[in-house]
Short mmCIF file of C-alpha atoms in Angstrom, two decimals:
data_model
loop_
_atom_site.label_atom_id
_atom_site.label_comp_id
_atom_site.label_asym_id
_atom_site.label_seq_id
_atom_site.Cartn_x
_atom_site.Cartn_y
_atom_site.Cartn_z
CA UNK A 1139 -16.96 14.70 -19.31
CA UNK A 1140 -17.24 13.47 -22.89
CA UNK A 1141 -13.41 12.40 -22.95
CA UNK A 1142 -13.42 10.72 -19.53
CA UNK A 1143 -16.42 8.48 -20.57
CA UNK A 1144 -14.79 7.95 -23.90
CA UNK A 1145 -11.82 6.64 -22.05
CA UNK A 1146 -13.82 4.43 -19.96
CA UNK A 1147 -15.95 2.93 -22.66
CA UNK A 1148 -12.51 2.05 -24.70
CA UNK A 1149 -11.32 0.45 -21.49
CA UNK A 1150 -14.42 -1.54 -20.59
CA UNK A 1151 -15.04 -2.34 -24.20
CA UNK A 1152 -11.82 -3.99 -24.86
CA UNK A 1153 -12.73 -7.05 -22.17
CA UNK A 1154 -16.20 -6.51 -21.76
CA UNK A 1155 -16.93 -9.49 -24.69
CA UNK A 1156 -14.59 -11.78 -22.79
CA UNK A 1157 -15.92 -14.06 -20.24
CA UNK A 1158 -14.78 -13.79 -16.53
CA UNK A 1159 -11.85 -16.30 -15.88
CA UNK A 1160 -11.28 -17.50 -12.14
CA UNK A 1161 -8.30 -19.10 -11.37
CA UNK A 1162 -7.68 -21.72 -8.62
CA UNK A 1163 -4.63 -21.42 -6.22
CA UNK A 1164 -2.69 -24.50 -8.02
CA UNK A 1165 -2.95 -22.57 -11.28
CA UNK A 1166 -1.07 -19.49 -10.15
CA UNK A 1167 2.87 -19.36 -10.44
CA UNK A 1168 4.71 -18.48 -7.44
CA UNK A 1169 7.76 -16.10 -7.85
CA UNK A 1170 10.07 -14.21 -5.66
CA UNK A 1171 11.91 -10.85 -6.14
CA UNK A 1172 14.98 -10.34 -4.46
CA UNK A 1173 16.67 -6.99 -3.93
CA UNK A 1174 20.12 -6.10 -3.38
CA UNK A 1175 19.98 -3.91 -0.08
CA UNK A 1176 24.02 -3.38 -0.61
CA UNK A 1177 25.23 0.11 -1.00
CA UNK A 1178 28.36 1.17 -2.57
CA UNK A 1179 30.03 4.53 -2.29
CA UNK A 1180 32.94 5.55 -4.71
CA UNK A 1181 36.03 7.28 -3.63
CA UNK A 1182 36.94 10.13 -5.89
CA UNK A 1183 39.79 12.54 -6.60
CA UNK A 1184 42.16 12.78 -3.62
CA UNK A 1185 40.89 9.72 -2.00
CA UNK A 1186 40.92 7.72 -4.81
CA UNK A 1187 44.71 8.07 -5.38
CA UNK A 1188 45.77 5.19 -3.00
CA UNK A 1189 43.82 2.13 -2.88
CA UNK A 1190 42.65 1.47 0.97
CA UNK A 1191 43.84 -2.02 2.35
CA UNK A 1192 41.22 -4.20 3.77
CA UNK A 1193 39.97 -2.96 7.07
CA UNK A 1194 41.59 0.63 6.60
CA UNK A 1195 39.49 3.37 7.48
CA UNK A 1196 38.66 5.88 4.72
CA UNK A 1197 37.97 9.27 6.00
CA UNK A 1198 35.89 11.85 3.86
CA UNK A 1199 32.43 13.17 3.25
CA UNK A 1200 29.80 10.97 2.17
CA UNK A 1201 27.70 12.92 -0.77
CA UNK A 1202 24.45 11.42 -2.21
CA UNK A 1203 23.80 12.39 -5.81
CA UNK A 1204 20.93 11.12 -7.66
CA UNK A 1205 20.99 7.43 -6.42
CA UNK A 1206 25.07 7.35 -5.88
CA UNK A 1207 27.15 7.80 -2.99
CA UNK A 1208 30.66 9.44 -3.31
CA UNK A 1209 33.05 9.85 -0.56
CA UNK A 1210 35.49 12.81 -1.29
CA UNK A 1211 37.92 14.98 0.58
CA UNK A 1212 37.00 18.29 2.08
CA UNK A 1213 39.04 19.96 -0.41
CA UNK A 1214 37.19 18.47 -3.32
CA UNK A 1215 33.74 19.33 -2.17
CA UNK A 1216 33.43 22.26 -4.12
CA UNK A 1217 34.66 20.76 -7.23
CA UNK A 1218 32.24 17.80 -7.36
CA UNK A 1219 29.25 19.37 -5.59
CA UNK A 1220 27.56 22.67 -5.07
CA UNK A 1221 28.46 22.51 -1.45
CA UNK A 1222 31.36 24.80 -0.08
CA UNK A 1223 33.01 25.05 3.49
CA UNK A 1224 33.98 28.22 5.01
CA UNK A 1225 36.05 28.94 8.44
CA UNK A 1226 34.37 31.18 10.76
CA UNK A 1227 36.18 33.51 13.40
CA UNK A 1228 34.25 34.54 16.33
CA UNK A 1229 34.79 37.07 18.77
CA UNK A 1230 33.13 38.23 21.87
CA UNK A 1231 33.63 41.16 24.16
CA UNK A 1232 32.97 41.08 27.78
CA UNK A 1233 32.48 43.80 30.52
CA UNK A 1234 35.67 42.71 32.98
CA UNK A 1235 36.65 45.48 35.28
CA UNK A 1236 38.78 42.97 37.43
CA UNK A 1237 42.35 42.57 37.59
CA UNK A 1238 43.59 40.58 34.11
CA UNK A 1239 46.21 38.74 36.24
CA UNK A 1240 43.68 37.37 38.38
CA UNK A 1241 41.51 36.17 35.50
CA UNK A 1242 44.37 34.30 33.84
CA UNK A 1243 45.22 32.73 37.42
CA UNK A 1244 41.72 31.40 37.77
CA UNK A 1245 41.68 30.15 34.22
CA UNK A 1246 44.88 28.29 35.15
CA UNK A 1247 43.26 26.63 37.95
CA UNK A 1248 40.49 25.52 35.94
CA UNK A 1249 42.34 24.89 32.35
CA UNK A 1250 45.23 22.66 31.89
CA UNK A 1251 46.54 24.64 29.30
CA UNK A 1252 46.83 28.64 29.81
CA UNK A 1253 49.88 30.35 28.00
CA UNK A 1254 51.01 33.68 27.63
CA UNK A 1255 51.15 34.80 23.51
CA UNK A 1256 54.70 35.84 22.48
CA UNK A 1257 55.37 39.86 22.36
CA UNK A 1258 55.29 39.76 18.85
CA UNK A 1259 51.75 38.33 18.53
CA UNK A 1260 50.19 40.76 20.84
CA UNK A 1261 50.28 44.10 22.31
CA UNK A 1262 49.45 43.26 25.61
CA UNK A 1263 49.15 40.59 28.42
CA UNK A 1264 47.06 38.42 26.27
CA UNK A 1265 47.11 34.70 26.54
CA UNK A 1266 45.86 31.49 24.77
CA UNK A 1267 43.60 28.72 26.26
CA UNK A 1268 44.04 25.25 24.91
CA UNK A 1269 45.90 26.43 21.87
CA UNK A 1270 42.25 27.40 20.46
CA UNK A 1271 41.14 30.48 22.27
CA UNK A 1272 42.84 33.76 22.78
CA UNK A 1273 41.92 35.95 25.39
CA UNK A 1274 42.99 39.95 24.70
CA UNK A 1275 42.99 42.65 27.49
CA UNK A 1276 40.97 45.32 25.27
CA UNK A 1277 41.09 48.05 28.17
CA UNK A 1278 40.19 48.50 31.65
CA UNK A 1279 36.74 47.20 31.28
CA UNK A 1280 36.64 45.34 28.74
CA UNK A 1281 38.51 41.72 27.53
CA UNK A 1282 37.64 40.09 24.37
CA UNK A 1283 37.72 36.39 23.48
CA UNK A 1284 38.87 35.19 19.88
CA UNK A 1285 38.55 31.57 18.47
CA UNK A 1286 37.88 29.85 15.12
CA UNK A 1287 34.68 27.86 14.94
CA UNK A 1288 34.36 24.18 15.53
CA UNK A 1289 32.76 21.87 18.25
CA UNK A 1290 35.70 21.76 20.31
CA UNK A 1291 36.90 25.38 20.20
CA UNK A 1292 33.09 26.27 20.82
CA UNK A 1293 33.10 24.02 23.86
CA UNK A 1294 36.35 25.88 25.23
CA UNK A 1295 34.90 29.29 24.64
CA UNK A 1296 31.72 28.65 26.38
CA UNK A 1297 33.70 27.20 29.30
CA UNK A 1298 35.89 30.00 29.54
CA UNK A 1299 32.84 32.56 29.13
CA UNK A 1300 31.12 30.88 32.24
CA UNK A 1301 34.41 30.76 34.10
CA UNK A 1302 34.63 34.49 33.49
CA UNK A 1303 30.91 35.21 34.66
CA UNK A 1304 31.40 33.20 37.81
CA UNK A 1305 34.49 35.24 38.59
CA UNK A 1306 32.60 38.34 38.10
CA UNK A 1307 30.04 37.22 40.42
CA UNK A 1308 32.52 36.22 43.02
CA UNK A 1309 34.23 39.62 42.66
CA UNK A 1310 30.97 41.62 43.02
CA UNK A 1311 29.84 39.57 45.90
CA UNK A 1312 33.13 40.04 47.84
CA UNK A 1313 32.79 43.85 47.37
#
């Protein structure tokens, strides 16, 4: 309490002897502050090797660090930041007891691109949908789907899974 009171006494003591001074509006100087709201991002490493032309699109990752912005290529991300990238391979196994050829035929009716895999890539009658998702025949009662995770492949896999489940519903409703 004594320290707080001491600081208060020092603060009020400096100006307590002076008279209050009131200013009218005409005596106050006007001033304006201008702030530059323009932001600049620097390209680094691979993206900085070639100077882009005016209007050319620069594609990369925008990284904000302290109050600076940097645009960098995906390969340079781990060098200049603590971020890293990883590829995720996904796999799902579905109970499917129907004919594998019927499944392939139905998926061909739904999707534009359904192609058989070459014999050296697969052991069975496996096929690929939109060059992103592989459908493999595991056994008489199971199939598996394999894909690398990205937004488009995830959408294709979701629609193939729903299609397979609808085919299963149709098969069981006719039996």
